[in-house]
């Protein structure tokens, strides 16, 4: 039985596109049952609609507290029988109570080799720091931002002649490779037996 996943976005949704493409394969162990955006104009909503995936917009400005917003999220996830949540450029901090509900079942993608360059503009942080290598990470979401168990990382070397844009492009391409792989890893049953 394929797991029902929800993808939470705020913008472009290129990682959503990568997940849509991967989950379209018959042997992928999950399918996207819902896309939620906290922004009504997120381009990712169009990608979801084009793929025939149900979408919901939940705007934080309509709620008086983070907890009330998260309660609405939870209601939507339950209504769609969601089992795994994938954050993909979702620019909202989630309340500790909500994170706890999805412990071990909520993933995030971050454009650096965590634990380096946590937080906003991780590509810019790496670029300014002048490191030789950066990359991207898929990790489980815990209360502390960008700090949960790492599922998969891909390194990206900063090349002579790179600009911020060319570097960002290669990091995004790497993200699109590892997010579906990490999701598959999380869903793969551990090998049984051994002696
Ligand atoms: C990605 O770089 C991801 O690592 C970060 O936000 C960006 C989202 O891009 N969390 P997109 O909306 O998937 O194109």
PDB file of C-alpha atoms and ligand atoms in Angstrom:
ATOM      1  CA  UNK A   1       0.000   0.000   0.000  1.00  0.00           C
ATOM      2  CA  UNK A   2       1.412   3.375  -0.993  1.00  0.00           C
ATOM      3  CA  UNK A   3       1.781   5.873   1.846  1.00  0.00           C
ATOM      4  CA  UNK A   4      -0.210   9.072   1.567  1.00  0.00           C
ATOM      5  CA  UNK A   5       2.052  12.078   1.703  1.00  0.00           C
ATOM      6  CA  UNK A   6       1.397  15.791   1.908  1.00  0.00           C
ATOM      7  CA  UNK A   7       3.842  18.363   0.567  1.00  0.00           C
ATOM      8  CA  UNK A   8       3.877  21.780   2.256  1.00  0.00           C
ATOM      9  CA  UNK A   9       5.126  24.688   0.168  1.00  0.00           C
ATOM     10  CA  UNK A  10       5.326  28.478   0.164  1.00  0.00           C
ATOM     11  CA  UNK A  11       6.687  29.273  -3.294  1.00  0.00           C
ATOM     12  CA  UNK A  12       8.145  27.919  -6.505  1.00  0.00           C
ATOM     13  CA  UNK A  13       7.755  24.248  -5.702  1.00  0.00           C
ATOM     14  CA  UNK A  14      10.625  22.823  -7.739  1.00  0.00           C
ATOM     15  CA  UNK A  15      11.144  20.183  -5.037  1.00  0.00           C
ATOM     16  CA  UNK A  16       7.424  19.479  -5.193  1.00  0.00           C
ATOM     17  CA  UNK A  17       7.888  18.910  -8.942  1.00  0.00           C
ATOM     18  CA  UNK A  18      10.701  16.436  -8.228  1.00  0.00           C
ATOM     19  CA  UNK A  19       8.439  14.598  -5.773  1.00  0.00           C
ATOM     20  CA  UNK A  20       5.544  14.621  -8.256  1.00  0.00           C
ATOM     21  CA  UNK A  21       7.787  13.083 -10.926  1.00  0.00           C
ATOM     22  CA  UNK A  22       9.207  10.439  -8.598  1.00  0.00           C
ATOM     23  CA  UNK A  23       5.877   9.440  -7.088  1.00  0.00           C
ATOM     24  CA  UNK A  24       4.396   9.033 -10.578  1.00  0.00           C
ATOM     25  CA  UNK A  25       6.352   5.774 -10.917  1.00  0.00           C
ATOM     26  CA  UNK A  26       4.267   2.713 -10.176  1.00  0.00           C
ATOM     27  CA  UNK A  27       6.891   1.243  -7.828  1.00  0.00           C
ATOM     28  CA  UNK A  28       7.438   4.378  -5.721  1.00  0.00           C
ATOM     29  CA  UNK A  29       6.185   3.614  -2.187  1.00  0.00           C
ATOM     30  CA  UNK A  30       4.180   6.835  -1.761  1.00  0.00           C
ATOM     31  CA  UNK A  31       1.817   9.097  -3.595  1.00  0.00           C
ATOM     32  CA  UNK A  32       1.093  12.783  -3.035  1.00  0.00           C
ATOM     33  CA  UNK A  33      -2.417  13.052  -1.674  1.00  0.00           C
ATOM     34  CA  UNK A  34      -2.341  16.752  -0.781  1.00  0.00           C
ATOM     35  CA  UNK A  35      -0.358  19.951  -1.305  1.00  0.00           C
ATOM     36  CA  UNK A  36      -0.752  22.733   1.235  1.00  0.00           C
ATOM     37  CA  UNK A  37       0.558  26.255   0.729  1.00  0.00           C
ATOM     38  CA  UNK A  38       0.567  29.104   3.199  1.00  0.00           C
ATOM     39  CA  UNK A  39       0.719  31.511   0.232  1.00  0.00           C
ATOM     40  CA  UNK A  40      -2.179  31.833  -2.209  1.00  0.00           C
ATOM     41  CA  UNK A  41       0.161  32.854  -5.055  1.00  0.00           C
ATOM     42  CA  UNK A  42       2.712  30.040  -4.630  1.00  0.00           C
ATOM     43  CA  UNK A  43       3.651  28.763  -8.097  1.00  0.00           C
ATOM     44  CA  UNK A  44       3.850  25.248  -6.690  1.00  0.00           C
ATOM     45  CA  UNK A  45       0.046  25.249  -6.403  1.00  0.00           C
ATOM     46  CA  UNK A  46      -0.145  25.405 -10.205  1.00  0.00           C
ATOM     47  CA  UNK A  47       2.250  22.464 -10.480  1.00  0.00           C
ATOM     48  CA  UNK A  48       0.065  20.450  -8.116  1.00  0.00           C
ATOM     49  CA  UNK A  49      -3.138  21.360  -9.951  1.00  0.00           C
ATOM     50  CA  UNK A  50      -1.575  20.404 -13.286  1.00  0.00           C
ATOM     51  CA  UNK A  51      -0.750  17.012 -11.777  1.00  0.00           C
ATOM     52  CA  UNK A  52      -4.306  16.592 -10.482  1.00  0.00           C
ATOM     53  CA  UNK A  53      -3.282  16.757  -6.808  1.00  0.00           C
ATOM     54  CA  UNK A  54      -5.724  18.345  -4.314  1.00  0.00           C
ATOM     55  CA  UNK A  55      -4.461  21.665  -2.946  1.00  0.00           C
ATOM     56  CA  UNK A  56      -5.363  23.747   0.082  1.00  0.00           C
ATOM     57  CA  UNK A  57      -4.243  27.279   0.920  1.00  0.00           C
ATOM     58  CA  UNK A  58      -3.959  28.012   4.632  1.00  0.00           C
ATOM     59  CA  UNK A  59      -2.788  31.572   5.146  1.00  0.00           C
ATOM     60  CA  UNK A  60      -1.196  32.342   8.464  1.00  0.00           C
ATOM     61  CA  UNK A  61      -2.558  35.865   8.397  1.00  0.00           C
ATOM     62  CA  UNK A  62      -6.030  34.356   8.913  1.00  0.00           C
ATOM     63  CA  UNK A  63      -5.042  32.946  12.308  1.00  0.00           C
ATOM     64  CA  UNK A  64      -4.363  34.647  15.589  1.00  0.00           C
ATOM     65  CA  UNK A  65      -1.623  32.287  16.750  1.00  0.00           C
ATOM     66  CA  UNK A  66       0.899  29.780  15.429  1.00  0.00           C
ATOM     67  CA  UNK A  67      -0.957  27.046  17.329  1.00  0.00           C
ATOM     68  CA  UNK A  68      -4.278  27.927  15.664  1.00  0.00           C
ATOM     69  CA  UNK A  69      -2.621  27.857  12.233  1.00  0.00           C
ATOM     70  CA  UNK A  70      -1.019  24.494  13.001  1.00  0.00           C
ATOM     71  CA  UNK A  71      -4.343  23.108  14.272  1.00  0.00           C
ATOM     72  CA  UNK A  72      -5.882  23.928  10.882  1.00  0.00           C
ATOM     73  CA  UNK A  73      -2.945  22.240   9.147  1.00  0.00           C
ATOM     74  CA  UNK A  74      -3.441  19.153  11.280  1.00  0.00           C
ATOM     75  CA  UNK A  75      -7.158  19.090  10.498  1.00  0.00           C
ATOM     76  CA  UNK A  76      -6.410  19.170   6.753  1.00  0.00           C
ATOM     77  CA  UNK A  77      -3.758  16.452   7.046  1.00  0.00           C
ATOM     78  CA  UNK A  78      -6.089  14.166   8.991  1.00  0.00           C
ATOM     79  CA  UNK A  79      -8.963  14.788   6.598  1.00  0.00           C
ATOM     80  CA  UNK A  80      -6.737  13.516   3.762  1.00  0.00           C
ATOM     81  CA  UNK A  81      -5.384  10.539   5.759  1.00  0.00           C
ATOM     82  CA  UNK A  82      -1.838  11.820   5.445  1.00  0.00           C
ATOM     83  CA  UNK A  83       0.889   9.589   6.851  1.00  0.00           C
ATOM     84  CA  UNK A  84       4.065  11.498   5.934  1.00  0.00           C
ATOM     85  CA  UNK A  85       4.611  15.264   5.636  1.00  0.00           C
ATOM     86  CA  UNK A  86       7.287  16.679   3.324  1.00  0.00           C
ATOM     87  CA  UNK A  87       8.243  20.316   3.849  1.00  0.00           C
ATOM     88  CA  UNK A  88       9.504  21.711   0.548  1.00  0.00           C
ATOM     89  CA  UNK A  89      10.323  25.389   0.804  1.00  0.00           C
ATOM     90  CA  UNK A  90       7.646  25.871   3.467  1.00  0.00           C
ATOM     91  CA  UNK A  91       8.662  29.167   5.067  1.00  0.00           C
ATOM     92  CA  UNK A  92       6.878  28.822   8.396  1.00  0.00           C
ATOM     93  CA  UNK A  93       8.147  27.656  11.735  1.00  0.00           C
ATOM     94  CA  UNK A  94       5.891  24.973  13.167  1.00  0.00           C
ATOM     95  CA  UNK A  95       4.847  24.839  16.819  1.00  0.00           C
ATOM     96  CA  UNK A  96       6.488  22.232  19.106  1.00  0.00           C
ATOM     97  CA  UNK A  97       3.125  20.499  19.597  1.00  0.00           C
ATOM     98  CA  UNK A  98       2.626  20.047  15.861  1.00  0.00           C
ATOM     99  CA  UNK A  99       6.223  18.866  15.337  1.00  0.00           C
ATOM    100  CA  UNK A 100       5.722  16.288  18.107  1.00  0.00           C
ATOM    101  CA  UNK A 101       2.596  14.912  16.384  1.00  0.00           C
ATOM    102  CA  UNK A 102       4.662  14.214  13.249  1.00  0.00           C
ATOM    103  CA  UNK A 103       7.859  13.045  14.947  1.00  0.00           C
ATOM    104  CA  UNK A 104       9.730  10.671  12.626  1.00  0.00           C
ATOM    105  CA  UNK A 105       7.148  11.280   9.892  1.00  0.00           C
ATOM    106  CA  UNK A 106       7.981  14.823   8.758  1.00  0.00           C
ATOM    107  CA  UNK A 107      10.915  15.647   6.452  1.00  0.00           C
ATOM    108  CA  UNK A 108      12.525  18.871   5.319  1.00  0.00           C
ATOM    109  CA  UNK A 109      15.005  19.787   2.621  1.00  0.00           C
ATOM    110  CA  UNK A 110      17.676  22.374   3.324  1.00  0.00           C
ATOM    111  CA  UNK A 111      20.202  23.825   0.846  1.00  0.00           C
ATOM    112  CA  UNK A 112      23.410  23.222   2.813  1.00  0.00           C
ATOM    113  CA  UNK A 113      25.374  20.337   4.258  1.00  0.00           C
ATOM    114  CA  UNK A 114      23.842  20.469   7.713  1.00  0.00           C
ATOM    115  CA  UNK A 115      24.858  21.145  10.424  1.00  0.00           C
ATOM    116  CA  UNK A 116      26.604  23.914   8.444  1.00  0.00           C
ATOM    117  CA  UNK A 117      24.591  26.996   7.500  1.00  0.00           C
ATOM    118  CA  UNK A 118      21.276  26.481   9.244  1.00  0.00           C
ATOM    119  CA  UNK A 119      18.467  28.984   8.776  1.00  0.00           C
ATOM    120  CA  UNK A 120      17.618  31.428   6.023  1.00  0.00           C
ATOM    121  CA  UNK A 121      19.620  31.891   2.813  1.00  0.00           C
ATOM    122  CA  UNK A 122      21.894  28.916   3.407  1.00  0.00           C
ATOM    123  CA  UNK A 123      23.288  29.157  -0.139  1.00  0.00           C
ATOM    124  CA  UNK A 124      24.185  32.818   0.421  1.00  0.00           C
ATOM    125  CA  UNK A 125      25.723  31.971   3.777  1.00  0.00           C
ATOM    126  CA  UNK A 126      27.971  29.338   2.177  1.00  0.00           C
ATOM    127  CA  UNK A 127      28.817  31.654  -0.736  1.00  0.00           C
ATOM    128  CA  UNK A 128      29.842  34.473   1.604  1.00  0.00           C
ATOM    129  CA  UNK A 129      31.810  32.123   3.854  1.00  0.00           C
ATOM    130  CA  UNK A 130      33.942  31.137   0.854  1.00  0.00           C
ATOM    131  CA  UNK A 131      33.767  27.392   1.531  1.00  0.00           C
ATOM    132  CA  UNK A 132      34.968  24.985  -1.171  1.00  0.00           C
ATOM    133  CA  UNK A 133      32.046  22.641  -0.781  1.00  0.00           C
ATOM    134  CA  UNK A 134      28.413  22.917   0.209  1.00  0.00           C
ATOM    135  CA  UNK A 135      25.322  20.912  -0.791  1.00  0.00           C
ATOM    136  CA  UNK A 136      21.931  19.929   0.489  1.00  0.00           C
ATOM    137  CA  UNK A 137      20.355  17.802   3.187  1.00  0.00           C
ATOM    138  CA  UNK A 138      17.094  15.963   3.744  1.00  0.00           C
ATOM    139  CA  UNK A 139      16.410  15.532   7.452  1.00  0.00           C
ATOM    140  CA  UNK A 140      13.655  14.669   9.868  1.00  0.00           C
ATOM    141  CA  UNK A 141      12.008  17.701  11.429  1.00  0.00           C
ATOM    142  CA  UNK A 142      12.492  18.280  15.133  1.00  0.00           C
ATOM    143  CA  UNK A 143      11.645  21.203  17.351  1.00  0.00           C
ATOM    144  CA  UNK A 144      15.049  22.781  16.843  1.00  0.00           C
ATOM    145  CA  UNK A 145      15.283  24.229  13.337  1.00  0.00           C
ATOM    146  CA  UNK A 146      17.368  22.297  10.744  1.00  0.00           C
ATOM    147  CA  UNK A 147      18.662  19.905  13.398  1.00  0.00           C
ATOM    148  CA  UNK A 148      16.846  16.566  13.081  1.00  0.00           C
ATOM    149  CA  UNK A 149      18.300  13.241  12.004  1.00  0.00           C
ATOM    150  CA  UNK A 150      19.902  13.421   8.575  1.00  0.00           C
ATOM    151  CA  UNK A 151      18.461  11.014   6.003  1.00  0.00           C
ATOM    152  CA  UNK A 152      20.509  11.959   2.954  1.00  0.00           C
ATOM    153  CA  UNK A 153      22.993  14.604   1.805  1.00  0.00           C
ATOM    154  CA  UNK A 154      24.620  15.464  -1.507  1.00  0.00           C
ATOM    155  CA  UNK A 155      27.806  17.500  -1.749  1.00  0.00           C
ATOM    156  CA  UNK A 156      28.190  20.279  -4.295  1.00  0.00           C
ATOM    157  CA  UNK A 157      31.685  21.609  -5.005  1.00  0.00           C
ATOM    158  CA  UNK A 158      32.044  25.347  -5.514  1.00  0.00           C
ATOM    159  CA  UNK A 159      33.900  25.683  -8.821  1.00  0.00           C
ATOM    160  CA  UNK A 160      36.203  28.450  -9.986  1.00  0.00           C
ATOM    161  CA  UNK A 161      34.019  30.722 -12.112  1.00  0.00           C
ATOM    162  CA  UNK A 162      30.852  29.881 -10.194  1.00  0.00           C
ATOM    163  CA  UNK A 163      28.457  32.706  -9.481  1.00  0.00           C
ATOM    164  CA  UNK A 164      25.856  32.579  -6.744  1.00  0.00           C
ATOM    165  CA  UNK A 165      23.325  31.678  -9.443  1.00  0.00           C
ATOM    166  CA  UNK A 166      25.276  28.789 -10.993  1.00  0.00           C
ATOM    167  CA  UNK A 167      25.989  27.423  -7.533  1.00  0.00           C
ATOM    168  CA  UNK A 168      22.327  27.727  -6.541  1.00  0.00           C
ATOM    169  CA  UNK A 169      21.300  25.915  -9.734  1.00  0.00           C
ATOM    170  CA  UNK A 170      23.556  22.939  -8.964  1.00  0.00           C
ATOM    171  CA  UNK A 171      22.350  22.804  -5.357  1.00  0.00           C
ATOM    172  CA  UNK A 172      18.728  22.801  -6.510  1.00  0.00           C
ATOM    173  CA  UNK A 173      19.465  20.043  -9.030  1.00  0.00           C
ATOM    174  CA  UNK A 174      21.000  18.004  -6.195  1.00  0.00           C
ATOM    175  CA  UNK A 175      17.954  18.688  -4.010  1.00  0.00           C
ATOM    176  CA  UNK A 176      15.703  17.306  -6.707  1.00  0.00           C
ATOM    177  CA  UNK A 177      17.743  14.089  -6.741  1.00  0.00           C
ATOM    178  CA  UNK A 178      17.937  13.491  -3.004  1.00  0.00           C
ATOM    179  CA  UNK A 179      14.455  14.444  -1.817  1.00  0.00           C
ATOM    180  CA  UNK A 180      12.653  11.560  -3.556  1.00  0.00           C
ATOM    181  CA  UNK A 181      15.510   9.204  -2.595  1.00  0.00           C
ATOM    182  CA  UNK A 182      15.328  10.208   1.063  1.00  0.00           C
ATOM    183  CA  UNK A 183      11.574   9.738   1.100  1.00  0.00           C
ATOM    184  CA  UNK A 184      12.023   6.290  -0.382  1.00  0.00           C
ATOM    185  CA  UNK A 185      14.663   5.485   2.265  1.00  0.00           C
ATOM    186  CA  UNK A 186      12.339   6.545   5.064  1.00  0.00           C
ATOM    187  CA  UNK A 187       9.627   4.309   3.657  1.00  0.00           C
ATOM    188  CA  UNK A 188      11.801   1.287   2.961  1.00  0.00           C
ATOM    189  CA  UNK A 189      11.158  -1.453   5.498  1.00  0.00           C
ATOM    190  CA  UNK A 190      14.350  -2.520   7.311  1.00  0.00           C
ATOM    191  CA  UNK A 191      15.830  -5.783   6.045  1.00  0.00           C
ATOM    192  CA  UNK A 192      14.642  -8.678   8.136  1.00  0.00           C
ATOM    193  CA  UNK A 193      16.655 -11.512   9.535  1.00  0.00           C
ATOM    194  CA  UNK A 194      20.435 -11.617   9.546  1.00  0.00           C
ATOM    195  CA  UNK A 195      22.309 -13.873  11.883  1.00  0.00           C
TER     196      UNK A 195
HETATM  197  C1  LIG B   1      14.907  24.887  -1.511  1.00  0.00           C
HETATM  198  O1  LIG B   1      16.199  25.409  -1.767  1.00  0.00           O
HETATM  199  C2  LIG B   1      14.854  24.187  -0.196  1.00  0.00           C
HETATM  200  O2  LIG B   1      16.059  23.601   0.170  1.00  0.00           O
HETATM  201  C3  LIG B   1      14.539  25.313   0.760  1.00  0.00           C
HETATM  202  O3  LIG B   1      13.655  26.137   0.053  1.00  0.00           O
HETATM  203  C4  LIG B   1      13.880  26.003  -1.345  1.00  0.00           C
HETATM  204  C5  LIG B   1      12.561  25.656  -1.957  1.00  0.00           C
HETATM  205  O4  LIG B   1      12.601  25.651  -3.353  1.00  0.00           O
HETATM  206  N1  LIG B   1      14.003  24.786   1.993  1.00  0.00           N
HETATM  207  P1  LIG B   1      11.370  25.121  -4.173  1.00  0.00           P
HETATM  208  O5  LIG B   1      10.142  25.911  -3.737  1.00  0.00           O
HETATM  209  O6  LIG B   1      11.222  23.667  -3.913  1.00  0.00           O
HETATM  210  O7  LIG B   1      11.709  25.406  -5.607  1.00  0.00           O
END
